[in-house]
CSV table of C-alpha atoms in Angstrom, one decimal:
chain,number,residue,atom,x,y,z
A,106,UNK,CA,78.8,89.7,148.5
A,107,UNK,CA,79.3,93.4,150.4
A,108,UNK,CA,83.0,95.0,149.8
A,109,UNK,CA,83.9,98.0,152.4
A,110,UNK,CA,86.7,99.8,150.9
A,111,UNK,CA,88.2,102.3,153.5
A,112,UNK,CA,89.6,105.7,151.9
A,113,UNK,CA,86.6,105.5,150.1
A,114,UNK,CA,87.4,109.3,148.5
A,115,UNK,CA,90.6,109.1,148.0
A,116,UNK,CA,92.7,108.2,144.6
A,117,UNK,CA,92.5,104.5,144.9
A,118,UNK,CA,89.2,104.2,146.6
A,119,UNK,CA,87.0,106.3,144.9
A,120,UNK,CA,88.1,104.5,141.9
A,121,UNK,CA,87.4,101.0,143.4
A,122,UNK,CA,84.0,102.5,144.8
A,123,UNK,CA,83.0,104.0,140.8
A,124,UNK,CA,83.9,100.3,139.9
A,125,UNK,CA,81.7,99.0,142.1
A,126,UNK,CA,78.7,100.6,141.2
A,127,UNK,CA,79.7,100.1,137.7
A,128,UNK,CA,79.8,96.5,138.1
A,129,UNK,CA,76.4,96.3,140.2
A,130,UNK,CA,78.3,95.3,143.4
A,131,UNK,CA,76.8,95.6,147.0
A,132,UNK,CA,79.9,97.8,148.6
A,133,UNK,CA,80.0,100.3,151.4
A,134,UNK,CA,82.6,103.4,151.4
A,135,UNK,CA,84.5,104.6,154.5
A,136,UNK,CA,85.9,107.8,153.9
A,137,UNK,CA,86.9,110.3,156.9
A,138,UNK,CA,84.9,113.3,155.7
A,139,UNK,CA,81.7,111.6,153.9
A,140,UNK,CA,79.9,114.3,151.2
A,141,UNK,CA,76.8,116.1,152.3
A,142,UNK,CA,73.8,114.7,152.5
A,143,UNK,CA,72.5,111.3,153.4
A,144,UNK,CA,74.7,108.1,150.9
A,145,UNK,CA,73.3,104.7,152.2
A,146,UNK,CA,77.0,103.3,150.4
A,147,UNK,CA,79.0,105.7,152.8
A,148,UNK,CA,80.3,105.9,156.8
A,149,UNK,CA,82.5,108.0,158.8
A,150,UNK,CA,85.9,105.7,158.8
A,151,UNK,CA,87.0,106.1,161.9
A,152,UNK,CA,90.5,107.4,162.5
A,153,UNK,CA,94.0,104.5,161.8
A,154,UNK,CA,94.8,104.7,165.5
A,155,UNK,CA,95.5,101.3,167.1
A,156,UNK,CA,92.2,101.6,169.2
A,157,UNK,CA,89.8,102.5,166.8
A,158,UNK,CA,86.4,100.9,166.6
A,159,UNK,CA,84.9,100.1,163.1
A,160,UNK,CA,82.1,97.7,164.5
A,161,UNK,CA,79.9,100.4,162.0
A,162,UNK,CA,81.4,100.0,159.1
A,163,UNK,CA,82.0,96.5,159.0
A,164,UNK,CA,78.4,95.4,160.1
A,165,UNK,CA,77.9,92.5,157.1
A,166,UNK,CA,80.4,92.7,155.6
A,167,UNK,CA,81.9,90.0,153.2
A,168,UNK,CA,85.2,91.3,151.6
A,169,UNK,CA,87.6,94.5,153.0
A,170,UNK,CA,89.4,96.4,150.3
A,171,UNK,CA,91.8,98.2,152.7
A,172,UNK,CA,93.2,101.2,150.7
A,173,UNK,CA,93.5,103.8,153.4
A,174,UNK,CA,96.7,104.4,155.1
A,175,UNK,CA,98.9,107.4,156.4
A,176,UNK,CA,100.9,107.9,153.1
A,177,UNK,CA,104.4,108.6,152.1
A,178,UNK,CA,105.6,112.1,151.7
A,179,UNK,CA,109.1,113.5,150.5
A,180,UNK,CA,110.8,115.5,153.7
A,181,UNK,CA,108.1,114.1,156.3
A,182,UNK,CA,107.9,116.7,159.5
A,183,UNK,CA,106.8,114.2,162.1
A,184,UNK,CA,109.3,114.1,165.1
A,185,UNK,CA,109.7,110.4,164.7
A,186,UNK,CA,108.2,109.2,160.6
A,187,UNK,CA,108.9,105.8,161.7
A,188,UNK,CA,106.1,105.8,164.8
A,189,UNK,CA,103.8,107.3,162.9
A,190,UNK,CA,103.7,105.2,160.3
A,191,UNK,CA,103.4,102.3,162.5
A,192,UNK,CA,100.4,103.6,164.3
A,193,UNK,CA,98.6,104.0,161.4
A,194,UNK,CA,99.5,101.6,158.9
A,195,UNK,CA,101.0,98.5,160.8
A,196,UNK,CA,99.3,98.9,164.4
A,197,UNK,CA,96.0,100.9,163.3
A,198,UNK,CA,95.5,98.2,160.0
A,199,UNK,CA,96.1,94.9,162.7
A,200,UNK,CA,93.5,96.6,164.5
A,201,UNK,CA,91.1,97.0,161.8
A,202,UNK,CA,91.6,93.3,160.3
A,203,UNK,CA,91.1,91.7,163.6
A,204,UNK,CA,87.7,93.4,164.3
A,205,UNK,CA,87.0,92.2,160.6
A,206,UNK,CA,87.8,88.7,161.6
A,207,UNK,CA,85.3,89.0,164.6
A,208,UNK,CA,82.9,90.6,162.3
A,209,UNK,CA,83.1,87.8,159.9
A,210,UNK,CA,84.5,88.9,156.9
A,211,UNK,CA,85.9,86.5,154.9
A,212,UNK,CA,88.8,88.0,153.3
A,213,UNK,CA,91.0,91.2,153.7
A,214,UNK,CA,92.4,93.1,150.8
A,215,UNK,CA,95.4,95.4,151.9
A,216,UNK,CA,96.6,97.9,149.3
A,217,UNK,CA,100.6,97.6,150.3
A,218,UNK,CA,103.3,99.1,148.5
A,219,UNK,CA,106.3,98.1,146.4
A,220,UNK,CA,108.6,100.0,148.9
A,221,UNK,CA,108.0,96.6,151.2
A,222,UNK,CA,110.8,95.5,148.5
A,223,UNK,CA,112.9,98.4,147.8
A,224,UNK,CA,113.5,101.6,146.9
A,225,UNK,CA,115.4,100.3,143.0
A,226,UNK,CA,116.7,97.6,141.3
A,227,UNK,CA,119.5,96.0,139.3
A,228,UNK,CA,119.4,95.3,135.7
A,229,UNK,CA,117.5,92.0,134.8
A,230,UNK,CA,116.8,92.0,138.7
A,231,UNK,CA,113.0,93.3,138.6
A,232,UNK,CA,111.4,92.5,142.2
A,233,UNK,CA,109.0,89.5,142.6
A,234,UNK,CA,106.9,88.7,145.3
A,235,UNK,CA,109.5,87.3,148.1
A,236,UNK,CA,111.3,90.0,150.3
A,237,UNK,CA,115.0,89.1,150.6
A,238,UNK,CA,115.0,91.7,153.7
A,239,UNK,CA,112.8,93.8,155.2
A,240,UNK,CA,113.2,97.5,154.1
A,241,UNK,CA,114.6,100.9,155.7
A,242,UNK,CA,112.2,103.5,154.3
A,243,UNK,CA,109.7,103.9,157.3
A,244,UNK,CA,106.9,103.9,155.1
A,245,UNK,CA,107.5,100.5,153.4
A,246,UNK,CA,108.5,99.1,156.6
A,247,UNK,CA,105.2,99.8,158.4
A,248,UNK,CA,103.5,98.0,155.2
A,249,UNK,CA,106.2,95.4,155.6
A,250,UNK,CA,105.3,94.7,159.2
A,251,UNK,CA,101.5,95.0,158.9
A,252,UNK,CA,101.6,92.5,155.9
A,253,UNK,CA,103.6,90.3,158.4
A,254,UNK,CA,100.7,90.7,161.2
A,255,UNK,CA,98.1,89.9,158.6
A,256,UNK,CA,99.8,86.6,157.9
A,257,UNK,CA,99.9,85.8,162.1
A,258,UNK,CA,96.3,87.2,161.9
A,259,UNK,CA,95.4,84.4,159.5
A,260,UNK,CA,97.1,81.7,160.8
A,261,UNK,CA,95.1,82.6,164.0
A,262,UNK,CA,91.8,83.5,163.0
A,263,UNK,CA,91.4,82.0,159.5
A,264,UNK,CA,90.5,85.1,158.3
A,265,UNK,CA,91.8,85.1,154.4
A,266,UNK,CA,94.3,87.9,153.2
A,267,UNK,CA,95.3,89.2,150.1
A,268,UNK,CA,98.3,91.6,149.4
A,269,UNK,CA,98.8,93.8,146.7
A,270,UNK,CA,102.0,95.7,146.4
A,271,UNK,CA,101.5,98.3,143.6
A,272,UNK,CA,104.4,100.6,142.2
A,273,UNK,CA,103.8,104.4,141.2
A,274,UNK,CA,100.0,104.7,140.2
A,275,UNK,CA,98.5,106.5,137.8
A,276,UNK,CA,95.4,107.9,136.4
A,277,UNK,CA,92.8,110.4,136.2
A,278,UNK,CA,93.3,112.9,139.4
A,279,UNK,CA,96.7,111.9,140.0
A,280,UNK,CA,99.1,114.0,141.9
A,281,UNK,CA,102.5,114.6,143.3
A,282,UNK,CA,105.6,113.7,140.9
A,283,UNK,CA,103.3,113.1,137.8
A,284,UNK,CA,100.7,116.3,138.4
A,285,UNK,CA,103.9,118.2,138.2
A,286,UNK,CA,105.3,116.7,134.8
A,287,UNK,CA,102.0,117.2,133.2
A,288,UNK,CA,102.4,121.1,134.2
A,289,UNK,CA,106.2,120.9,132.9
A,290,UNK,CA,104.9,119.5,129.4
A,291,UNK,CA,101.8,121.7,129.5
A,292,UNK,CA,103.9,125.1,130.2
A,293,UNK,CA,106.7,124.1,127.6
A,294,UNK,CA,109.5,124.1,130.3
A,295,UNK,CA,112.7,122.7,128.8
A,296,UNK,CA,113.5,119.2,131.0
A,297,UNK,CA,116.9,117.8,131.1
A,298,UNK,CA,115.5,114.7,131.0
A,299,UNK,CA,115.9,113.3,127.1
A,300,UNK,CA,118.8,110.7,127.6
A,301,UNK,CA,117.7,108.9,131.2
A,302,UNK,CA,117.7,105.2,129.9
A,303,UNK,CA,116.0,103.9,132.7
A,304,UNK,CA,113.6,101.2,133.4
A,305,UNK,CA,110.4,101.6,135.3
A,306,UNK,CA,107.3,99.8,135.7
A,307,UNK,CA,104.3,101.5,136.8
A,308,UNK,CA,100.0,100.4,137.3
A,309,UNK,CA,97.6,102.8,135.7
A,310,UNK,CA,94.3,103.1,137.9
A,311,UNK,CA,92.1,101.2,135.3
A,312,UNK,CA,94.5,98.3,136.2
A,313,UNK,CA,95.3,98.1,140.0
A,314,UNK,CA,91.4,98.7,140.6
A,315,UNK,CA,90.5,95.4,138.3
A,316,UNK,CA,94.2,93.3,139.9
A,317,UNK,CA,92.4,94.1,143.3
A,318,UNK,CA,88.2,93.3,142.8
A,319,UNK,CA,90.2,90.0,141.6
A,320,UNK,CA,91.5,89.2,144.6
A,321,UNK,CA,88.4,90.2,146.2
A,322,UNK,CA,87.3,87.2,145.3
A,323,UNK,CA,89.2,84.8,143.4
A,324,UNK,CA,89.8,81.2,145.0
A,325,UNK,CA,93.7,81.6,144.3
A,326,UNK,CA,93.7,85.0,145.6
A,327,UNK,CA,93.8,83.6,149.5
A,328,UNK,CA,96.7,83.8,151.7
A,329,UNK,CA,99.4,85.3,148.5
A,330,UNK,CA,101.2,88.2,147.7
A,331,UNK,CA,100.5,90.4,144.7
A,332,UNK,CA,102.8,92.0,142.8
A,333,UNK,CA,101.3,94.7,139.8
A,334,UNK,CA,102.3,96.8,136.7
A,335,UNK,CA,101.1,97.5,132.9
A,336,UNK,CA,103.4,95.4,132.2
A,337,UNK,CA,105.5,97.4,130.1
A,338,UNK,CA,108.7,98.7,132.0
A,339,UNK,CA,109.1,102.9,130.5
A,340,UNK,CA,112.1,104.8,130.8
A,341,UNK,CA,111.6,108.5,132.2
A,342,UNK,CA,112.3,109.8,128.6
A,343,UNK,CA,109.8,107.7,127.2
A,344,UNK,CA,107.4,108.1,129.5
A,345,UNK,CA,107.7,111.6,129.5
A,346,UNK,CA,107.6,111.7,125.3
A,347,UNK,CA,104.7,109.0,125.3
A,348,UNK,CA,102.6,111.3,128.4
A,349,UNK,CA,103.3,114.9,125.8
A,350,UNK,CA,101.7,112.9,122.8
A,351,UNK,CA,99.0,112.3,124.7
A,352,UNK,CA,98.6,115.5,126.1
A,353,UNK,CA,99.1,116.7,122.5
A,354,UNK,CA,102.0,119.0,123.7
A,355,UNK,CA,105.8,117.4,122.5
A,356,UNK,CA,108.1,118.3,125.3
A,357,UNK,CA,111.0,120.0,125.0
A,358,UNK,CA,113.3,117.3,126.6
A,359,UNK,CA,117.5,118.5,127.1
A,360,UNK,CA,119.7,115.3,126.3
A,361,UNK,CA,121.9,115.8,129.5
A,362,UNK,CA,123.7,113.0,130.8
A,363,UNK,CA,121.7,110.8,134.0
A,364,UNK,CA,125.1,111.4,135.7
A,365,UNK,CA,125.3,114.7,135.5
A,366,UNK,CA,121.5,115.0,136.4
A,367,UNK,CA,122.1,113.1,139.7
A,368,UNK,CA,125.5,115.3,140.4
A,369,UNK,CA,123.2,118.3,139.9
A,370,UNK,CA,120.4,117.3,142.2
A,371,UNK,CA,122.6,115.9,144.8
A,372,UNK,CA,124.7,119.2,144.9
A,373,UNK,CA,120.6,121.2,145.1
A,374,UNK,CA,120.2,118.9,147.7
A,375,UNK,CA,118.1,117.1,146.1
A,376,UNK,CA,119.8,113.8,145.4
A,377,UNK,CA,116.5,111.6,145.7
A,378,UNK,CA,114.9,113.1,143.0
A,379,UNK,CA,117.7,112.6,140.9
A,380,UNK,CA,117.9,108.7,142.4
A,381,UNK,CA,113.9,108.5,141.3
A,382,UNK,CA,114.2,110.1,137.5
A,383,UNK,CA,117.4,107.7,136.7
A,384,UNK,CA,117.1,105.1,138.8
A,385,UNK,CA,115.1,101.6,137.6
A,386,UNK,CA,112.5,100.0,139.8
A,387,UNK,CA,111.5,97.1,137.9
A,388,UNK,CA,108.7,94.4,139.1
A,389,UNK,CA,107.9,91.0,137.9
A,390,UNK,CA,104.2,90.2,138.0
A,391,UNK,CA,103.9,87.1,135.6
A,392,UNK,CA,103.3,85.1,139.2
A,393,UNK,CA,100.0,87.2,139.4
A,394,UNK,CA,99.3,86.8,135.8
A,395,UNK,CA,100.0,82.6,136.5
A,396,UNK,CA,97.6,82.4,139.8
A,397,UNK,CA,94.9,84.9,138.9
A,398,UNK,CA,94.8,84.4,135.7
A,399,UNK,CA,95.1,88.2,135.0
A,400,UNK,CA,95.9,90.7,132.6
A,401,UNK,CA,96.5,94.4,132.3
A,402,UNK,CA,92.7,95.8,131.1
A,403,UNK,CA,94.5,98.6,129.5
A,404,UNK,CA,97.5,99.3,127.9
A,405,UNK,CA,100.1,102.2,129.0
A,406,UNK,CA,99.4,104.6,125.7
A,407,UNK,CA,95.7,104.3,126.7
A,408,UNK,CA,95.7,104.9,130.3
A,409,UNK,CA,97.6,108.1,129.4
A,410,UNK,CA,95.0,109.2,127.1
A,411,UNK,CA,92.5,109.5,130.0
A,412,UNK,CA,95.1,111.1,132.4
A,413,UNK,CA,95.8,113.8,129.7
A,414,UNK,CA,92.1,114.2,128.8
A,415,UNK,CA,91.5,114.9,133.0
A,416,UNK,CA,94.2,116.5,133.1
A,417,UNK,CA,92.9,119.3,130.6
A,418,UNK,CA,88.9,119.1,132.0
A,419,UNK,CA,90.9,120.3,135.4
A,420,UNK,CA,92.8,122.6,133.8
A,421,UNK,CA,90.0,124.3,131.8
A,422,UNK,CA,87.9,124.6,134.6
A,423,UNK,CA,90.9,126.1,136.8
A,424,UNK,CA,90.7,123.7,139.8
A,425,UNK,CA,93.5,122.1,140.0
A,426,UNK,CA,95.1,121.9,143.3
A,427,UNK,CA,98.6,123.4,143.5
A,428,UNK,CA,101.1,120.8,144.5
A,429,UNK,CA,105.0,121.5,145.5
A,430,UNK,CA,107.6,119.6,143.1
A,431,UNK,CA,108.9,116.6,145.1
């Protein structure tokens, strides 16, 4: 068997690639710009667009790992969010998967998102693998519709699909939202965040990487949806008291009131990040757990050991990239 995973150097890929290798498994990287000199595992991935031509990349090829896409960002600047995200991740992704079809591949892998379900949920309501409706958020709805083309795709082609809709990810090198709590705990800035009672779930690396080289190429894997966590749902308190002992660093948490923290945020503004820090977004994966088989390889505590422990190598060797708060 020969995996291509596509956004081979980013957070998700290079992971999946380092796994890989780790596991002695013939795999090919496709990363937009490959390292300096000559990798026989890497290619130039061509660009998302709707025309592009990966005949190169996929040239036998077994299995497809999709993980790159056009991502989603807080205050987006494009003139029209919603047509690029379609480009890329609904029209450019159909592309892609029907050329693997012609190539023969046997199954397609395609990293989705939980935003295909929502942006929150309701108490004892956690999300499971069915979409009641399709959702507003550009960025889930362009993985929405291109999960919906992969199923045509199928149907048509017979070309297997698995979809795997992770919530917030986390691990070594991560960035955004949880690079910037790490650098509130680390600098000892006072949080108003010690009374948010919450419930989130979210996937550490470790585990969407092992949920995904399962459906690479498990026989129940075919033609099904995926939902993912550590299974253990954290409130932002807690995660933020459980990510400080890791780090080693207690941090200095403010017991104001979540509505007072959303009235505060929405007056800056800023009302989605108060939505995000008190608001649940739950997800049920026990289906997963039933078809696959699979479990969590590492627990939540763990996983933020090795965060923490990166987090500090960066920080030692002053290189970590400066990210805005969103």
């Amino acid at each position: 068997m020969k995996v291509l995973v596509t956004g081979a150097n980013g957070f998700v890929g290079s992971a999946l690639c380092a796994e890989l290798r780790r596991r002695s498994i013939d795999w090919r990287g496709a990363m937009r710009r490959p390292p300096a000199g000559a990798d026989p595992h890497v290619v130039m991935m061509p660009s998302l667009a709707p025309d592009a031509d990966w005949s190169a990349a996929l040239e036998g090829i077994d299995v497809v790992i999709h993980a790159a896409a056009r991502v989603h960002v807080m205050r987006d600047q494009a003139a029209d969010p919603l047509a690029e995200f379609r480009r890329a991740n609904t029209e450019g992704t159909l592309t892609f998967a029907r050329q693997a079809a012609a190539a023969g591949v046997k199954r397609f892998v395609f990293v989705s998102s939980i935003k295909v379900n929502g942006e929150r949920t309701l108490p004892g309501q956690p999300f499971v693998p069915q979409v009641a409706q399709a959702p507003c958020d550009p960025y889930g709805l362009s993985k929405y519709e291109a999960e919906e083309g992969l199923k045509s795709l199928a149907a048509e082609t017979g070309l297997e699909f698995a979809i795997v809709r992770p919530p917030l990810v986390y691990g070594p090198g991560v960035g955004a939202n949880f690079l910037s709590m790490m650098r509130w705990i680390a600098r000892g800035v006072p949080l108003p965040l010690g009374a948010i009672n919450n419930r989130r779930s979210l996937v550490a690396l470790d585990n969407l990487v092992d949920l995904l080289l399962t459906c690479a190429t498990h026989p129940s894997a075919a033609n099904r949806v995926f939902l993912v966590s550590d299974g253990e749902d954290l409130s932002t308190t807690d995660l933020l008291r459980r990510l400080g002992r890791a780090m080693g660093k207690p941090p200095r948490l403010l017991p104001v009131p979540a509505v007072a923290l959303r009235w505060g945020t929405a007056l800056l503004g800023r009302g989605d990040i108060g939505r995000r820090l008190c608001g649940s977004l739950q997800v049920d994966a026990s289906e997963t757990s039933r078809t696959l088989g699979w479990k969590p390889v590492i627990c939540v505590d763990a996983a933020l050991v090795k965060v923490a422990a990166a987090f500090a190598d960066s920080d030692r060797q002053n290189r970590n990239p400066v990210t805005d708060i969103r």
